[in-house]
C-alpha cells in the first residue's frame, strides 16, 4: 500500500467520537484510504505532522451567497471560496436564483455555472431559489435538476416581495420536493407584520440602521416558523428553517422534533455572538450600524443568544452556516445604498453579513478544544456534526464529504496544538473581498492551521497562507438528502391516521 500523503500525530474527530491518539490518515488519489498506525511511506509520500492538534473534517458551508445579481458589491466565486478554504471550509453550497420573470430554471443555472467555472478554490454545489414555481417547473424541471444536475435542494421565501411565495405555492413545492427526495429550505418571516411596522417607522421618521431590528421583530419569525412547520406537517414533507435567530421559533422546531416530525433548523454565528446594539450609530460614523443589517435581524438581548447556544448544544439545530451574503460598506451600491444625501433609510440597506471565513473558528472556539470543559458550549463531535457531517448527509453528499473515514474525500482541517493558534479577528487578516467583518476584535482560541481538499494542502497558515489554486475546486453533483431528525409518515394532529390518502399521492 502506497500513499500520496500521510497525516500523523493528530487527534481525529468524527461526528460521534474523538478517536484514540496515534492513528494516522493515509491518503491516495484525493481519497482517505486508511486509518491506522505506522502506515508505510515511500520516497514519494508526503508527511504532515499535526503535532498533537485536533483534525476535523473539512467544513461544509451549506448557506452561501456568491456572485448574485442582487448583490453587486458582494463576493464572487474567487474571493468567496478563497476565504472559505482560509477558514477551514472545503465545500460551499451557494444559490442559483430564479427571478419572477424566469419561466425556466435551466438558463439561470447555465449562467450561474458560468460564473463559478474555473474560479473556485473550494468544492461547490448549488441550491435553487424558486420564485416562479410553475407547473412545468415542478413536474418537469425539478426532476431533471435532481437527476441530471445533482441539485437536490431548493430555498423558498415567506418574505421579500420579489421572492415571497404564498402558502399554497409553498405547499405545492413541498409536495414536489417530497416526491423527489429534495430538501426544502425556508426563510420564515411574516411579511405583513414587517410591512405594517415599516410603514409606522417611516411615518415617524425612524429610519436609522438600528430600526431594521425593530422592523423585523422576533414574533414575525416565530409566527412564520410555526406556519412553515404546519405546512410541512400537512404534506408530510421534510424541511429546514434557515438562519434562525429567535428562541420561540427554535422552540417550535424543538416541539416538532419531539413529535418526530422531519423538521430541521440552521443558525449562524452572528446570531450567537452579536446583538442589535451593534446597529446603533457610533460617534465617528452615524451610519456604522448598516454593517450589521441582516435578516432576520440581530436580536436585542444577550438572553436571546444564550437560548440559541442551548439549541446548538442540545441538537435542535442541524447545521451551522455562515449565510455569507455580504456587501461592501463604503460603496454607493453596497451598504451605503441606504444613505442618500445624508439621509439614512434602513429599507434600502442591502441585507447580509460576511462570515464564510470566520464560521469554523467561531464555533471551534466554543468547544473544549479551546475552553475548560465546564465553560465549553459544545463537544467536538457536535462541532463536526454542525459544521460538516450533518450538511453532507442532508444535502446529498453523504459517503463523500463530511467525515474522516476510508472512502471519503480527503477533506481535512488541522488546527493548532493546544495553547497555540489564538487569534484576534480583524478584517485585514481575512481573504474575502469585503471592507469589514462584523466580528472585528473578537478573540478566538484557535484557527485552521492547514486545510486539505481532496488530498491537497490548500491552506498553510504559517507558510504562504492560501497555497491552493483557483480552479482546483470542483462542482459536486449531489444525491438525495437524508432525513436527519424525525421521520416521514407522522400523522397530523386532529386528522385520521390515513386521512392524507384521500387527497395526497403516496
Short mmCIF file of C-alpha atoms in Angstrom, two decimals:
data_model
loop_
_atom_site.label_atom_id
_atom_site.label_comp_id
_atom_site.label_asym_id
_atom_site.label_seq_id
_atom_site.Cartn_x
_atom_site.Cartn_y
_atom_site.Cartn_z
CA UNK A 1 0.00 0.00 0.00
CA UNK A 2 1.37 3.36 -1.00
CA UNK A 3 0.05 6.79 -0.01
CA UNK A 4 0.40 10.24 -1.52
CA UNK A 5 0.06 11.85 1.90
CA UNK A 6 0.08 10.60 5.48
CA UNK A 7 -1.19 12.85 8.26
CA UNK A 8 0.17 11.77 11.63
CA UNK A 9 0.25 12.80 15.30
CA UNK A 10 -3.27 14.23 15.30
CA UNK A 11 -6.43 13.69 17.32
CA UNK A 12 -9.09 12.70 14.78
CA UNK A 13 -12.61 13.93 15.49
CA UNK A 14 -15.70 12.42 13.88
CA UNK A 15 -19.38 13.15 14.34
CA UNK A 16 -19.55 10.51 17.07
CA UNK A 17 -16.22 10.48 18.89
CA UNK A 18 -12.61 11.55 19.27
CA UNK A 19 -10.55 8.61 18.02
CA UNK A 20 -7.65 7.25 20.08
CA UNK A 21 -4.30 9.06 19.78
CA UNK A 22 -1.75 7.58 17.42
CA UNK A 23 -3.99 6.97 14.41
CA UNK A 24 -2.68 8.17 11.08
CA UNK A 25 -4.62 9.12 7.94
CA UNK A 26 -3.45 7.61 4.68
CA UNK A 27 -4.49 9.47 1.53
CA UNK A 28 -4.28 8.29 -2.08
CA UNK A 29 -5.69 9.94 -5.21
CA UNK A 30 -7.61 12.50 -3.16
CA UNK A 31 -9.38 9.91 -1.01
CA UNK A 32 -8.88 8.69 2.53
CA UNK A 33 -7.86 5.08 2.02
CA UNK A 34 -6.77 4.07 5.50
CA UNK A 35 -6.83 4.98 9.18
CA UNK A 36 -4.17 3.09 11.06
CA UNK A 37 -0.87 3.09 12.90
CA UNK A 38 2.65 3.08 11.49
CA UNK A 39 1.38 3.46 7.93
CA UNK A 40 4.01 2.62 5.30
CA UNK A 41 5.61 5.52 3.48
CA UNK A 42 7.74 5.70 0.37
CA UNK A 43 10.11 8.29 -1.01
CA UNK A 44 7.16 9.91 -2.78
CA UNK A 45 4.87 10.04 0.26
CA UNK A 46 4.43 13.44 1.86
CA UNK A 47 4.19 13.53 5.65
CA UNK A 48 2.20 16.15 7.52
CA UNK A 49 2.76 16.23 11.28
CA UNK A 50 -0.27 17.58 13.17
CA UNK A 51 1.85 17.93 16.33
CA UNK A 52 -0.92 16.69 18.60
CA UNK A 53 -3.61 19.02 17.22
CA UNK A 54 -7.20 18.12 16.53
CA UNK A 55 -8.11 17.06 12.99
CA UNK A 56 -11.71 17.62 11.87
CA UNK A 57 -13.47 17.08 8.53
CA UNK A 58 -13.31 19.89 6.01
CA UNK A 59 -16.16 22.27 6.68
CA UNK A 60 -19.30 22.35 4.55
CA UNK A 61 -20.92 25.78 4.48
CA UNK A 62 -24.39 24.98 3.17
CA UNK A 63 -25.73 28.55 3.03
CA UNK A 64 -23.58 30.91 1.00
CA UNK A 65 -24.44 33.73 -1.44
CA UNK A 66 -21.79 34.32 -4.12
CA UNK A 67 -21.88 36.31 -7.35
CA UNK A 68 -25.58 37.10 -7.06
CA UNK A 69 -27.05 39.79 -9.29
CA UNK A 70 -28.90 41.48 -6.42
CA UNK A 71 -25.62 41.95 -4.55
CA UNK A 72 -23.31 43.85 -6.92
CA UNK A 73 -20.59 44.52 -4.33
CA UNK A 74 -20.62 41.04 -2.79
CA UNK A 75 -18.03 38.31 -3.02
CA UNK A 76 -17.62 36.42 -6.26
CA UNK A 77 -16.56 32.82 -6.60
CA UNK A 78 -12.85 33.54 -6.50
CA UNK A 79 -12.78 35.69 -3.36
CA UNK A 80 -15.58 33.81 -1.59
CA UNK A 81 -14.06 30.35 -1.98
CA UNK A 82 -10.56 31.65 -1.26
CA UNK A 83 -11.93 32.96 2.02
CA UNK A 84 -13.66 29.62 2.62
CA UNK A 85 -10.51 27.49 2.49
CA UNK A 86 -8.62 30.00 4.64
CA UNK A 87 -11.25 29.37 7.30
CA UNK A 88 -11.33 25.58 7.02
CA UNK A 89 -14.33 25.22 4.70
CA UNK A 90 -13.70 22.86 1.79
CA UNK A 91 -17.20 22.76 0.26
CA UNK A 92 -19.73 25.55 -0.20
CA UNK A 93 -23.32 25.32 -1.41
CA UNK A 94 -24.42 28.62 -2.94
CA UNK A 95 -27.66 29.83 -4.52
CA UNK A 96 -28.72 29.99 -8.14
CA UNK A 97 -31.66 32.37 -8.01
CA UNK A 98 -34.75 32.33 -10.20
CA UNK A 99 -36.48 35.68 -10.70
CA UNK A 100 -40.22 36.13 -11.24
CA UNK A 101 -39.90 36.55 -14.99
CA UNK A 102 -37.84 33.38 -15.44
CA UNK A 103 -40.07 30.69 -16.96
CA UNK A 104 -37.31 28.07 -16.95
CA UNK A 105 -34.59 27.25 -14.44
CA UNK A 106 -32.01 25.96 -16.91
CA UNK A 107 -30.87 29.28 -18.44
CA UNK A 108 -30.45 30.57 -14.88
CA UNK A 109 -28.43 27.50 -13.98
CA UNK A 110 -26.22 27.82 -17.07
CA UNK A 111 -25.48 31.45 -16.26
CA UNK A 112 -24.61 30.60 -12.68
CA UNK A 113 -22.37 27.72 -13.70
CA UNK A 114 -20.53 30.14 -16.00
CA UNK A 115 -19.82 32.46 -13.07
CA UNK A 116 -18.32 29.67 -10.97
CA UNK A 117 -16.43 27.72 -13.64
CA UNK A 118 -12.68 27.86 -13.12
CA UNK A 119 -12.98 30.34 -10.25
CA UNK A 120 -13.34 28.17 -7.14
CA UNK A 121 -10.68 27.32 -4.58
CA UNK A 122 -13.11 25.02 -2.75
CA UNK A 123 -15.51 22.36 -3.99
CA UNK A 124 -19.01 23.65 -4.53
CA UNK A 125 -22.62 22.94 -5.36
CA UNK A 126 -25.85 24.89 -5.82
CA UNK A 127 -29.25 25.23 -4.21
CA UNK A 128 -32.02 26.76 -6.31
CA UNK A 129 -34.12 29.70 -5.11
CA UNK A 130 -37.63 29.34 -6.54
CA UNK A 131 -39.80 32.43 -7.05
CA UNK A 132 -41.95 31.38 -10.01
CA UNK A 133 -42.86 27.72 -9.37
CA UNK A 134 -44.91 26.95 -12.46
CA UNK A 135 -46.44 23.54 -13.03
CA UNK A 136 -43.86 22.89 -15.76
CA UNK A 137 -41.01 23.67 -13.39
CA UNK A 138 -42.39 21.47 -10.61
CA UNK A 139 -43.29 18.48 -12.77
CA UNK A 140 -40.61 18.58 -15.46
CA UNK A 141 -37.64 20.73 -14.49
CA UNK A 142 -37.18 19.83 -10.81
CA UNK A 143 -36.81 16.11 -11.64
CA UNK A 144 -34.18 16.99 -14.26
CA UNK A 145 -32.35 19.23 -11.80
CA UNK A 146 -32.16 16.39 -9.33
CA UNK A 147 -31.20 13.56 -11.69
CA UNK A 148 -29.11 15.34 -14.33
CA UNK A 149 -27.61 18.29 -12.44
CA UNK A 150 -27.33 16.90 -8.92
CA UNK A 151 -29.20 19.85 -7.42
CA UNK A 152 -31.38 18.35 -4.71
CA UNK A 153 -32.41 21.33 -2.60
CA UNK A 154 -34.48 24.48 -3.03
CA UNK A 155 -34.89 27.61 -0.96
CA UNK A 156 -38.22 29.37 -0.53
CA UNK A 157 -39.08 32.79 0.91
CA UNK A 158 -42.03 33.81 3.05
CA UNK A 159 -40.88 37.44 2.92
CA UNK A 160 -39.25 39.94 0.48
CA UNK A 161 -41.79 40.99 -2.15
CA UNK A 162 -39.68 39.96 -5.20
CA UNK A 163 -39.30 36.44 -3.78
CA UNK A 164 -42.23 35.87 -1.43
CA UNK A 165 -44.41 32.83 -2.07
CA UNK A 166 -47.97 32.16 -0.96
CA UNK A 167 -48.73 29.33 1.42
CA UNK A 168 -50.33 27.44 -1.47
CA UNK A 169 -47.15 27.76 -3.52
CA UNK A 170 -45.07 26.59 -0.57
CA UNK A 171 -47.29 23.53 -0.22
CA UNK A 172 -47.07 22.65 -3.90
CA UNK A 173 -43.28 22.93 -3.90
CA UNK A 174 -43.02 20.86 -0.72
CA UNK A 175 -45.10 18.13 -2.35
CA UNK A 176 -42.93 18.15 -5.46
CA UNK A 177 -39.72 18.06 -3.43
CA UNK A 178 -41.06 15.30 -1.19
CA UNK A 179 -41.69 13.09 -4.21
CA UNK A 180 -38.16 13.67 -5.50
CA UNK A 181 -36.31 13.38 -2.19
CA UNK A 182 -35.22 17.01 -2.41
CA UNK A 183 -34.56 19.18 0.63
CA UNK A 184 -36.82 22.21 1.13
CA UNK A 185 -35.24 25.24 2.86
CA UNK A 186 -37.45 28.09 4.08
CA UNK A 187 -36.73 31.69 5.10
CA UNK A 188 -39.51 32.24 7.63
CA UNK A 189 -40.64 35.77 8.50
CA UNK A 190 -44.16 37.20 8.41
CA UNK A 191 -44.11 39.73 5.55
CA UNK A 192 -47.33 41.53 6.52
CA UNK A 193 -46.18 42.14 10.09
CA UNK A 194 -42.94 43.58 8.77
CA UNK A 195 -44.68 45.80 6.20
CA UNK A 196 -47.02 47.21 8.87
CA UNK A 197 -44.14 48.07 11.21
CA UNK A 198 -42.05 49.62 8.44
CA UNK A 199 -44.95 51.89 7.48
CA UNK A 200 -45.19 53.07 11.09
CA UNK A 201 -41.45 53.62 11.37
CA UNK A 202 -41.42 55.64 8.16
CA UNK A 203 -44.33 57.79 9.33
CA UNK A 204 -42.37 58.66 12.47
CA UNK A 205 -39.05 59.21 10.72
CA UNK A 206 -37.36 56.24 12.41
CA UNK A 207 -35.13 55.14 9.54
CA UNK A 208 -31.64 54.78 11.04
CA UNK A 209 -29.99 51.34 10.70
CA UNK A 210 -30.99 50.33 14.24
CA UNK A 211 -34.65 50.35 13.23
CA UNK A 212 -34.02 47.43 10.89
CA UNK A 213 -34.01 45.29 14.06
CA UNK A 214 -37.25 46.92 15.17
CA UNK A 215 -38.90 46.37 11.78
CA UNK A 216 -38.45 42.58 11.86
CA UNK A 217 -39.30 41.53 15.44
CA UNK A 218 -38.91 38.05 16.82
CA UNK A 219 -42.66 37.47 16.66
CA UNK A 220 -42.54 37.79 12.84
CA UNK A 221 -40.06 34.92 12.74
CA UNK A 222 -41.95 32.98 15.43
CA UNK A 223 -45.27 33.05 13.56
CA UNK A 224 -43.81 32.25 10.18
CA UNK A 225 -41.70 29.40 11.57
CA UNK A 226 -44.76 27.84 13.19
CA UNK A 227 -46.71 28.27 9.96
CA UNK A 228 -43.93 26.73 7.85
CA UNK A 229 -43.77 23.75 10.19
CA UNK A 230 -47.55 23.37 9.97
CA UNK A 231 -47.46 23.43 6.16
CA UNK A 232 -44.71 20.82 6.10
CA UNK A 233 -46.57 18.65 8.59
CA UNK A 234 -49.74 18.78 6.49
CA UNK A 235 -48.00 17.36 3.42
CA UNK A 236 -45.52 15.15 5.33
CA UNK A 237 -42.51 16.95 3.84
CA UNK A 238 -39.03 17.16 5.39
CA UNK A 239 -37.84 20.75 5.63
CA UNK A 240 -35.22 23.03 7.13
CA UNK A 241 -35.72 26.51 8.54
CA UNK A 242 -32.71 28.62 7.63
CA UNK A 243 -30.77 31.20 9.70
CA UNK A 244 -32.96 31.00 12.81
CA UNK A 245 -32.49 33.78 15.37
CA UNK A 246 -35.43 33.50 17.80
CA UNK A 247 -35.78 31.37 20.91
CA UNK A 248 -39.53 30.93 20.40
CA UNK A 249 -39.10 29.90 16.77
CA UNK A 250 -36.44 27.45 17.93
CA UNK A 251 -38.90 26.08 20.49
CA UNK A 252 -41.41 25.48 17.68
CA UNK A 253 -38.74 23.41 15.95
CA UNK A 254 -37.95 21.51 19.14
CA UNK A 255 -41.62 20.76 19.70
CA UNK A 256 -41.93 19.42 16.16
CA UNK A 257 -38.83 17.30 16.63
CA UNK A 258 -40.25 15.91 19.89
CA UNK A 259 -43.18 14.66 17.80
CA UNK A 260 -40.67 13.05 15.40
CA UNK A 261 -41.53 15.40 12.55
CA UNK A 262 -38.70 15.74 9.98
CA UNK A 263 -38.10 19.41 10.82
CA UNK A 264 -34.51 20.67 10.72
CA UNK A 265 -33.02 24.02 11.66
CA UNK A 266 -29.97 26.12 10.90
CA UNK A 267 -28.41 29.04 12.70
CA UNK A 268 -25.42 31.31 12.08
CA UNK A 269 -22.53 32.79 14.06
CA UNK A 270 -23.86 36.35 14.06
CA UNK A 271 -26.98 35.27 15.95
CA UNK A 272 -24.84 33.81 18.74
CA UNK A 273 -22.17 36.49 19.03
CA UNK A 274 -23.89 39.81 18.20
CA UNK A 275 -26.92 41.76 19.42
CA UNK A 276 -28.84 44.68 17.95
CA UNK A 277 -26.75 47.28 19.82
CA UNK A 278 -24.21 46.89 17.03
CA UNK A 279 -26.77 48.51 14.73
CA UNK A 280 -26.69 51.79 16.64
CA UNK A 281 -24.76 54.80 15.41
CA UNK A 282 -21.17 55.38 16.51
CA UNK A 283 -19.71 58.78 17.40
CA UNK A 284 -17.33 58.62 14.43
CA UNK A 285 -19.92 57.25 11.98
CA UNK A 286 -23.69 57.64 12.37
CA UNK A 287 -24.28 55.06 9.63
CA UNK A 288 -21.94 52.46 11.12
CA UNK A 289 -24.82 50.15 12.11
CA UNK A 290 -25.54 49.42 8.45
CA UNK A 291 -22.63 46.98 8.56
CA UNK A 292 -24.73 44.69 10.74
CA UNK A 293 -28.01 44.74 8.82
CA UNK A 294 -29.17 41.21 8.05
CA UNK A 295 -32.47 39.34 8.01
CA UNK A 296 -33.69 38.05 10.36
CA UNK A 297 -32.03 40.88 12.27
CA UNK A 298 -29.73 40.68 15.24
CA UNK A 299 -31.80 40.30 18.39
CA UNK A 300 -31.91 42.69 21.31
CA UNK A 301 -30.80 40.74 24.39
CA UNK A 302 -27.90 38.55 25.45
CA UNK A 303 -30.55 36.11 26.67
CA UNK A 304 -31.57 35.58 23.04
CA UNK A 305 -28.01 34.49 22.27
CA UNK A 306 -27.89 32.17 25.26
CA UNK A 307 -31.07 30.41 24.16
CA UNK A 308 -29.62 29.74 20.73
CA UNK A 309 -26.41 28.37 22.25
CA UNK A 310 -28.56 25.83 24.08
CA UNK A 311 -30.11 24.84 20.75
CA UNK A 312 -26.63 24.41 19.28
CA UNK A 313 -25.62 22.12 22.13
CA UNK A 314 -28.81 20.07 22.55
CA UNK A 315 -29.28 19.07 18.91
CA UNK A 316 -32.16 21.36 17.94
CA UNK A 317 -30.00 22.91 15.23
CA UNK A 318 -28.94 20.60 12.45
CA UNK A 319 -26.42 22.85 10.70
CA UNK A 320 -24.26 25.90 11.39
CA UNK A 321 -23.87 28.09 8.32
CA UNK A 322 -22.37 31.49 7.65
CA UNK A 323 -25.22 32.83 5.48
CA UNK A 324 -22.36 34.71 3.83
CA UNK A 325 -24.25 37.41 1.92
CA UNK A 326 -22.04 40.47 2.17
CA UNK A 327 -21.97 43.89 0.61
CA UNK A 328 -19.13 46.34 0.91
CA UNK A 329 -19.74 49.05 3.48
CA UNK A 330 -18.07 52.06 1.90
CA UNK A 331 -19.65 51.76 -1.53
CA UNK A 332 -22.69 53.53 -3.03
CA UNK A 333 -24.07 50.20 -4.28
CA UNK A 334 -23.18 48.44 -1.05
CA UNK A 335 -24.37 49.22 2.45
CA UNK A 336 -24.31 52.94 1.67
CA UNK A 337 -27.16 52.45 -0.77
CA UNK A 338 -29.12 53.19 2.40
CA UNK A 339 -27.61 56.69 2.63
CA UNK A 340 -28.87 59.31 0.17
CA UNK A 341 -27.80 62.95 0.51
CA UNK A 342 -27.04 62.37 4.17
CA UNK A 343 -30.47 60.84 4.88
CA UNK A 344 -30.49 57.30 6.22
CA UNK A 345 -33.04 54.61 5.35
CA UNK A 346 -32.65 51.09 6.66
CA UNK A 347 -35.09 49.95 3.95
CA UNK A 348 -32.51 50.35 1.19
CA UNK A 349 -29.50 48.90 3.03
CA UNK A 350 -28.56 45.58 1.40
CA UNK A 351 -29.15 42.68 3.76
CA UNK A 352 -26.39 40.32 4.74
CA UNK A 353 -23.06 39.92 6.52
CA UNK A 354 -19.68 38.43 5.63
CA UNK A 355 -18.79 35.30 7.58
CA UNK A 356 -17.58 32.45 5.38
CA UNK A 357 -14.01 32.54 6.73
CA UNK A 358 -14.82 33.03 10.42
CA UNK A 359 -17.58 30.38 10.68
CA UNK A 360 -15.45 27.40 11.68
CA UNK A 361 -13.19 29.20 14.16
CA UNK A 362 -16.10 30.89 15.93
CA UNK A 363 -17.73 27.56 16.74
CA UNK A 364 -14.47 25.72 17.44
CA UNK A 365 -13.68 28.44 19.98
CA UNK A 366 -16.74 27.36 21.98
CA UNK A 367 -15.59 23.72 22.34
CA UNK A 368 -13.41 22.01 24.97
CA UNK A 369 -10.55 22.32 22.50
CA UNK A 370 -10.30 25.99 23.46
CA UNK A 371 -12.15 26.25 26.79
CA UNK A 372 -12.19 24.37 30.09
CA UNK A 373 -14.80 21.60 29.98
CA UNK A 374 -17.04 23.45 32.44
CA UNK A 375 -17.11 26.52 30.18
CA UNK A 376 -17.36 24.81 26.78
CA UNK A 377 -20.63 25.31 24.90
CA UNK A 378 -20.45 22.02 22.99
CA UNK A 379 -18.30 18.97 22.43
CA UNK A 380 -16.02 18.37 19.47
CA UNK A 381 -18.19 15.63 17.87
CA UNK A 382 -21.10 18.07 17.98
CA UNK A 383 -18.86 20.64 16.30
CA UNK A 384 -18.25 18.15 13.47
CA UNK A 385 -21.98 17.45 13.12
CA UNK A 386 -22.84 21.13 12.84
CA UNK A 387 -20.01 22.22 10.55
CA UNK A 388 -19.67 19.22 8.22
CA UNK A 389 -21.35 15.84 8.67
CA UNK A 390 -24.99 16.90 9.01
CA UNK A 391 -24.80 19.19 5.98
CA UNK A 392 -23.19 16.39 3.95
CA UNK A 393 -25.97 13.97 4.84
CA UNK A 394 -28.82 16.42 4.50
CA UNK A 395 -27.72 17.82 1.15
CA UNK A 396 -26.79 14.59 -0.61
CA UNK A 397 -23.02 14.48 -0.08
CA UNK A 398 -23.08 11.65 2.46
CA UNK A 399 -20.43 8.99 1.91
CA UNK A 400 -18.25 11.53 0.08
CA UNK A 401 -17.90 14.59 2.26
CA UNK A 402 -18.23 15.44 5.94
CA UNK A 403 -16.36 12.63 7.71
CA UNK A 404 -12.91 11.18 8.23
CA UNK A 405 -13.19 7.57 7.13
CA UNK A 406 -11.92 5.35 4.31
CA UNK A 407 -13.63 6.12 1.01
CA UNK A 408 -14.38 9.75 1.81
CA UNK A 409 -12.76 12.69 0.06
CA UNK A 410 -9.60 13.67 1.93
CA UNK A 411 -11.02 16.99 3.13
CA UNK A 412 -9.43 17.87 6.47
CA UNK A 413 -8.86 20.77 8.83
CA UNK A 414 -5.82 20.57 11.08
CA UNK A 415 -5.94 23.02 13.95
CA UNK A 416 -3.06 24.30 16.06
CA UNK A 417 -1.92 22.26 19.05
CA UNK A 418 -3.44 23.31 22.38
CA UNK A 419 -2.03 26.59 23.60
CA UNK A 420 -1.29 27.86 20.10
CA UNK A 421 -3.41 29.45 17.41
CA UNK A 422 -5.23 32.06 19.48
CA UNK A 423 -6.36 34.76 17.04
CA UNK A 424 -7.96 38.18 17.22
CA UNK A 425 -10.24 38.55 14.23
CA UNK A 426 -9.56 41.56 12.04
CA UNK A 427 -10.63 42.31 8.52
CA UNK A 428 -7.02 42.71 7.44
CA UNK A 429 -6.32 39.01 8.07
CA UNK A 430 -9.29 37.75 6.05
CA UNK A 431 -9.37 36.72 2.40
CA UNK A 432 -12.80 37.88 1.27
CA UNK A 433 -13.31 40.96 -0.88
CA UNK A 434 -15.10 42.95 1.82
CA UNK A 435 -14.04 46.09 3.63
CA UNK A 436 -15.20 44.94 7.09
CA UNK A 437 -16.02 41.96 9.27
CA UNK A 438 -18.81 42.05 11.88
CA UNK A 439 -16.51 40.13 14.22
CA UNK A 440 -13.71 42.73 14.30
CA UNK A 441 -11.69 42.43 17.53
CA UNK A 442 -13.24 39.14 18.66
CA UNK A 443 -10.71 36.73 20.14
CA UNK A 444 -10.97 33.05 19.20
CA UNK A 445 -8.98 30.26 20.77
CA UNK A 446 -7.74 28.65 17.55
CA UNK A 447 -7.68 28.98 13.78
CA UNK A 448 -7.23 26.41 11.00
CA UNK A 449 -3.52 25.77 10.54
CA UNK A 450 -3.95 23.58 7.46
CA UNK A 451 -6.88 22.99 5.13
CA UNK A 452 -6.68 19.92 2.91
CA UNK A 453 -9.04 19.49 -0.06
CA UNK A 454 -9.09 16.12 -1.80
CA UNK A 455 -5.61 15.34 -0.53
CA UNK A 456 -4.04 18.69 -1.45
CA UNK A 457 -2.94 21.24 1.14
CA UNK A 458 -4.75 24.40 0.02
CA UNK A 459 -4.23 26.50 3.17
CA UNK A 460 -1.00 26.56 5.17
CA UNK A 461 -1.30 29.44 7.55
CA UNK A 462 2.35 29.55 8.57
CA UNK A 463 3.81 29.04 5.10
CA UNK A 464 2.14 31.18 2.49
CA UNK A 465 -1.48 31.15 3.60
CA UNK A 466 -3.57 30.24 0.56
CA UNK A 467 -1.45 27.73 -1.33
CA UNK A 468 -4.26 26.13 -3.32
CA UNK A 469 -5.00 27.12 -6.88
CA UNK A 470 -8.03 28.92 -8.24
CA UNK A 471 -9.96 26.41 -10.30
CA UNK A 472 -8.97 23.38 -8.20
CA UNK A 473 -12.47 23.39 -6.70
CA UNK A 474 -14.90 21.01 -8.40
CA UNK A 475 -18.64 21.14 -8.91
CA UNK A 476 -20.31 18.48 -6.78
CA UNK A 477 -23.39 16.73 -8.13
CA UNK A 478 -25.42 15.68 -5.11
CA UNK A 479 -27.74 12.79 -4.46
CA UNK A 480 -30.91 12.72 -2.40
CA UNK A 481 -30.59 14.21 1.05
CA UNK A 482 -31.19 12.26 4.24
CA UNK A 483 -33.76 12.98 6.92
CA UNK A 484 -31.59 13.50 10.00
CA UNK A 485 -34.28 14.39 12.52
CA UNK A 486 -37.59 12.55 12.87
CA UNK A 487 -39.15 10.63 10.01
CA UNK A 488 -41.84 10.98 7.38
CA UNK A 489 -45.22 9.36 7.87
CA UNK A 490 -46.19 11.05 11.12
CA UNK A 491 -49.92 11.82 11.50
CA UNK A 492 -51.17 15.38 11.71
CA UNK A 493 -52.80 16.45 14.97
CA UNK A 494 -56.57 16.11 14.68
CA UNK A 495 -56.51 14.15 11.41
CA UNK A 496 -57.34 10.50 10.93
CA UNK A 497 -54.29 8.27 10.64
CA UNK A 498 -54.83 7.63 6.93
CA UNK A 499 -56.60 10.88 6.10
CA UNK A 500 -53.97 12.10 3.65
CA UNK A 501 -54.74 9.19 1.29
CA UNK A 502 -57.99 10.87 0.28
CA UNK A 503 -56.22 13.86 -1.28
CA UNK A 504 -52.45 13.29 -1.50
CA UNK A 505 -50.34 10.95 -3.61
CA UNK A 506 -48.25 8.45 -1.63
#
